[in-house]
Coordinates of C-alpha atoms in Angstrom, one line a residue:
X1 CA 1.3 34.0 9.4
X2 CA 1.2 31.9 6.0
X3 CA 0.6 28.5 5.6
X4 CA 2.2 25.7 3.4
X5 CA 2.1 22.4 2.8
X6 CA 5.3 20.5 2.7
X7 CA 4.7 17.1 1.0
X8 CA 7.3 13.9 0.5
X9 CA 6.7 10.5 -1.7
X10 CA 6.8 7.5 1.3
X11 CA 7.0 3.7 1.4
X12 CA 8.7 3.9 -1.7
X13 CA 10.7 0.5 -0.7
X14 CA 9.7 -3.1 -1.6
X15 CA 9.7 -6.1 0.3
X16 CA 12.9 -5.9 2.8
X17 CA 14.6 -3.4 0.8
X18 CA 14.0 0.4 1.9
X19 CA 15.2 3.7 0.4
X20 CA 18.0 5.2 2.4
X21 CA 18.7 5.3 6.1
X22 CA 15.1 4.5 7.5
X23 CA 14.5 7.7 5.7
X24 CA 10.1 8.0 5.7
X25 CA 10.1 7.7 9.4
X26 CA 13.0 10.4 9.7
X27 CA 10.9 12.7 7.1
X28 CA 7.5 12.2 8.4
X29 CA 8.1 14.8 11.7
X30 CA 9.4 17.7 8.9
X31 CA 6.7 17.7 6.6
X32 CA 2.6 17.7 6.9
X33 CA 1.5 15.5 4.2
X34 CA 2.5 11.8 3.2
X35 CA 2.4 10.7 -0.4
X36 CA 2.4 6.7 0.0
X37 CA 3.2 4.9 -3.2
X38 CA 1.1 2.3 -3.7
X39 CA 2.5 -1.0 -5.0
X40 CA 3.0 -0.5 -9.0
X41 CA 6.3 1.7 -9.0
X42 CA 7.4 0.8 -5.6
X43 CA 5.6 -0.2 -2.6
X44 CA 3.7 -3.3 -1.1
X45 CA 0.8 -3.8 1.1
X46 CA 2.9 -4.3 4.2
X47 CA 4.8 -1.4 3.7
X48 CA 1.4 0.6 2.6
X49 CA -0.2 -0.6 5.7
X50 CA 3.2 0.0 8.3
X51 CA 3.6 4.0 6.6
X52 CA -0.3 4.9 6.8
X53 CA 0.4 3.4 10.8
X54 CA 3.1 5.4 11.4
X55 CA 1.9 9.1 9.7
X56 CA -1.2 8.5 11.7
X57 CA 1.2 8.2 14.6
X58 CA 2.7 11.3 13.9
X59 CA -0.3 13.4 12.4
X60 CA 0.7 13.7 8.8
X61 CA -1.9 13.6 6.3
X62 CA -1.5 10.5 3.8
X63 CA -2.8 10.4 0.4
X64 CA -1.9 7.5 -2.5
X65 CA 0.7 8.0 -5.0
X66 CA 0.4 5.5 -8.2
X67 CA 2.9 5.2 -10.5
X68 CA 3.1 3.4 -14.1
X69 CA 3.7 -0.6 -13.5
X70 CA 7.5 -0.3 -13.8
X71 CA 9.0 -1.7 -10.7
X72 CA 12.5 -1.9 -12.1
X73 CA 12.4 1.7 -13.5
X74 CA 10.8 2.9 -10.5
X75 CA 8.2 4.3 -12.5
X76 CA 10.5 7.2 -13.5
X77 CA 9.9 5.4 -17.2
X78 CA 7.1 6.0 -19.6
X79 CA 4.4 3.6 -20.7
X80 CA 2.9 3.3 -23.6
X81 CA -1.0 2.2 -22.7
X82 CA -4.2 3.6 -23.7
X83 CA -6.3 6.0 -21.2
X84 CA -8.5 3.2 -20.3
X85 CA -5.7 1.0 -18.9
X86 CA -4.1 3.7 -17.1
X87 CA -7.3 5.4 -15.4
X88 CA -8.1 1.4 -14.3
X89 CA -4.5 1.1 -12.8
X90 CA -4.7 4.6 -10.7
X91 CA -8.3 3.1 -9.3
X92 CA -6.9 -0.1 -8.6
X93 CA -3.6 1.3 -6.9
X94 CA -6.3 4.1 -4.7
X95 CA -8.7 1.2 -3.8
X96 CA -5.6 -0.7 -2.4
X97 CA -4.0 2.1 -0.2
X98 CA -8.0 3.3 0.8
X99 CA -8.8 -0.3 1.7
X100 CA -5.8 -0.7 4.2
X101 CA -6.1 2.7 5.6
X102 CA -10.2 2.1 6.0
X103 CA -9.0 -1.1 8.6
X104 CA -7.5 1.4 10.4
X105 CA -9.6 4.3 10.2
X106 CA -7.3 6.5 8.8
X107 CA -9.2 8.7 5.8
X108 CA -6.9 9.3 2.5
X109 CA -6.5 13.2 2.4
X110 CA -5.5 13.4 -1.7
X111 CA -4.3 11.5 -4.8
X112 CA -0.5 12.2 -6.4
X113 CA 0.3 10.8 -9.5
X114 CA 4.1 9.5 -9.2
X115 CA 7.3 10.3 -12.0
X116 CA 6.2 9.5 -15.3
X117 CA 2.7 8.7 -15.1
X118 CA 2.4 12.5 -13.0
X119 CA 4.1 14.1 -16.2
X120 CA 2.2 12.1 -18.7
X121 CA -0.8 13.7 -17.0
X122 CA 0.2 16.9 -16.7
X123 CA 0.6 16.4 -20.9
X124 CA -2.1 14.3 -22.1
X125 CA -5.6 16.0 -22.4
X126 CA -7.1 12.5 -23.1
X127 CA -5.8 10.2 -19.8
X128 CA -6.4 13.7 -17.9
X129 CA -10.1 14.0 -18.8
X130 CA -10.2 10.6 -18.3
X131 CA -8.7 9.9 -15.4
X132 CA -10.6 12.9 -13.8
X133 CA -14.3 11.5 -15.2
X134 CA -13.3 8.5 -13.6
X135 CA -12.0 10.2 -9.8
X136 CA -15.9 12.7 -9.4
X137 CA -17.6 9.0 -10.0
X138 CA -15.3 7.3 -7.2
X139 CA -13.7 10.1 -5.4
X140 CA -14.7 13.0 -6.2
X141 CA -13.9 15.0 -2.6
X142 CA -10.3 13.7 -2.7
X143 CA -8.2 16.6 -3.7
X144 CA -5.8 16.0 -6.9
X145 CA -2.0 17.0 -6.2
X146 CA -1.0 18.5 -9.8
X147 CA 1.2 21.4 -11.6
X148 CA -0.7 24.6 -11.5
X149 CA -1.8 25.1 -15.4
X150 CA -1.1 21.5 -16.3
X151 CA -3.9 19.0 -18.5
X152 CA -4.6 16.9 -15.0
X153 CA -5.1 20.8 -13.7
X154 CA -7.3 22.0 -16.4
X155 CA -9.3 18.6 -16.5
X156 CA -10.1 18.5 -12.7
X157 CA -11.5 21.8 -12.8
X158 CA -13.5 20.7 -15.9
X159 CA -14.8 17.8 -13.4
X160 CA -15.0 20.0 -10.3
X161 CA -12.5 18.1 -8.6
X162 CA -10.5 20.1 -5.4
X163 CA -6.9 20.5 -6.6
X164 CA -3.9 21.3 -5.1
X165 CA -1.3 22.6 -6.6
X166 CA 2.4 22.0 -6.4
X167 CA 6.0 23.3 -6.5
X168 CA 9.2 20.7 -6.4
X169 CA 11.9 21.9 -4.5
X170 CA 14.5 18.8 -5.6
X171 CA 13.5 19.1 -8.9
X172 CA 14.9 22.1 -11.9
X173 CA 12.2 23.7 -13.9
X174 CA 12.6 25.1 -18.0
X175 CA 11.6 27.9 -19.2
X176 CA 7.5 27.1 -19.2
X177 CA 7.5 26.6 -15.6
X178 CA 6.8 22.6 -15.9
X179 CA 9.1 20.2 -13.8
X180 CA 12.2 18.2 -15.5
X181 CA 11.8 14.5 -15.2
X182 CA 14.9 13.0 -14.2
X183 CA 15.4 8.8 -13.3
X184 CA 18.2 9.6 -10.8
X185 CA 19.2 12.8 -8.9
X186 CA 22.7 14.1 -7.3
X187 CA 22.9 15.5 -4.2
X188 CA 21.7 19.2 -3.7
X189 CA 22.5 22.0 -1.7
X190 CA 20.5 21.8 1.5
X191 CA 21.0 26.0 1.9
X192 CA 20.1 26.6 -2.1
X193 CA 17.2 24.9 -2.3
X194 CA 16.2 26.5 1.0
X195 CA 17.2 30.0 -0.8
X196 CA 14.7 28.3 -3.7
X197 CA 11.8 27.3 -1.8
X198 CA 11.5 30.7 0.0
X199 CA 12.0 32.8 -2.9
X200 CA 9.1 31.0 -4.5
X201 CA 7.2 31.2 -1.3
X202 CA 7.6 34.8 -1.1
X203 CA 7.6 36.2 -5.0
X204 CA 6.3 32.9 -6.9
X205 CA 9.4 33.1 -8.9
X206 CA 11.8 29.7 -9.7
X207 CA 14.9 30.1 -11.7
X208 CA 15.0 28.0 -14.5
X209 CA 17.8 25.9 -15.9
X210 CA 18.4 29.0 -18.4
X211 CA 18.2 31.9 -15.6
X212 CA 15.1 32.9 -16.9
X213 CA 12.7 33.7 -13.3
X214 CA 9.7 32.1 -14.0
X215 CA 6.1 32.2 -12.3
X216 CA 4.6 29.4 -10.0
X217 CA 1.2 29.0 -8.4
X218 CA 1.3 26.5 -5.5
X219 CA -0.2 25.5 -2.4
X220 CA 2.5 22.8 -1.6
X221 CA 6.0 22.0 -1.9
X222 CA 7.1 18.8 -2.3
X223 CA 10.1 16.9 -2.0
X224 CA 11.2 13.2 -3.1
X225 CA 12.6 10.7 -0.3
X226 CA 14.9 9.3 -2.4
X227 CA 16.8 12.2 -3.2
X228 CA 20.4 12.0 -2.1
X229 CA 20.4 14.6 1.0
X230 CA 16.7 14.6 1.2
X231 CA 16.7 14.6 4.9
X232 CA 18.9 17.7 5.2
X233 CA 16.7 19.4 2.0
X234 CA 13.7 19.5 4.1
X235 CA 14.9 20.3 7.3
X236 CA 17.1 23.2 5.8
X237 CA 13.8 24.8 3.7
X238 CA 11.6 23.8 6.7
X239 CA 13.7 25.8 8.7
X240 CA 14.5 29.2 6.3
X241 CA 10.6 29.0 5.8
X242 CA 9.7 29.1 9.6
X243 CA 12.2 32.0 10.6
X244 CA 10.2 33.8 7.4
X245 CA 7.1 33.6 9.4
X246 CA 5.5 30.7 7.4
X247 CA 4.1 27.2 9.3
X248 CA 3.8 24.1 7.3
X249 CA 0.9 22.8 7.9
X250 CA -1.4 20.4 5.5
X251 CA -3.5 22.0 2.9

């Protein structure tokens, strides 16, 4: 039997207001690995602290996602800031999410860039060397989530950093295999992306937005809880991937 990981951005509310219908603590039983934002694109420390709580309740690995500071953009928007400030942000937003899981003993299992600030990385050869100097001096067990290929990719290996690589189900892919950043998403076809995730699981093929069939390396597969649908997304590829003989289990 293979193995995959099926990971999902949590906690990705604010304050009162949450993303969809109680959506995380529908989501957390279907996948294996939490990402849990971390306060800069979404997120605050009571929400950190009440989604580490509750994937620990229901065994799912949790690892911080942090984002550009763009609250109202939900960090789906670039920012133009030099390495330094950005590698200083991601530490700040990991020693946050580490501290409140520390207090209840629960030990981070990655790091996940979010939206814009995951692309910028996967771009920029100087925040990517950077930011991965800056992880082997504070973190350097914590595995890196990343695009197979990508700067972040090349620089961890560079640094000796464990990586893990990814493949978006919710997401469309051009013609060089790298993810299209989008600030808002329609809903999706819970069977065709289903079809898409275990055609890449099986052949490491995606179709791109041209028709072109494209190559991808992963270990993971994530989806995005805000996603209209995202619910029925992951249960529908959970399901086509476990009747192909494949458990999702954490990497």
């Amino acid at each position: 039997m293979t193995t995959i990981d099926f990971n999902a951005d949590m906690g990705e509310g604010f304050g009162a207001w949450h993303i969809g219908d109680d959506i995380d603590r529908r989501l957390l039983p279907l996948i294996s690995t939490a990402n849990i934002a971390t306060g800069f694109h979404a997120g605050d420390p009571s929400t950190m602290a009440r989604t580490l709580r509750e994937a620990l309740r229901q065994g799912v690995a949790v690892g911080a996602h942090p984002g550009f500071r763009d609250l109202v953009g939900f960090g789906r928007r670039h920012i133009d800031a030099s390495a330094e400030e950005l590698v200083n942000d991601v530490l700040y937003q990991l020693g946050a999410l580490r501290e409140l899981a520390s207090r209840d003993g629960i030990g981070l299992h990655h790091l996940k860039l979010h939206g814009a600030l995951y692309m910028h990385a996967a771009r920029d050869e100087p925040f990517a060397y950077a930011l991965t100097q800056a992880l082997a001096a504070s973190a350097p067990s914590l595995p890196i989530y990343c695009l197979a290929g990508s700067a972040l990719d090349r620089a961890a290996a560079a640094a000796a950093l464990p990586r893990v690589h990814e493949f978006y189900a919710d997401r469309d892919y051009d013609d060089q295999g790298s993810i299209i950043l989008i600030r808002g998403s329609e809903a999706l076809d819970p069977e065709r992306v289903a079809r898409k995730v275990l055609t890449a699981c099986r052949e490491g093929v995606v179709e791109s937005v041209t028709g072109r069939r494209v190559a991808v390396s992963f270990q993971s597969v994530c989806f995005h809880s805000d996603t209209p649908g995202a619910l029925d997304l992951v249960a529908a590829a959970r399901e086509a991937l476990t009747q192909a003989g494949f458990a999702i289990r954490t990497t």
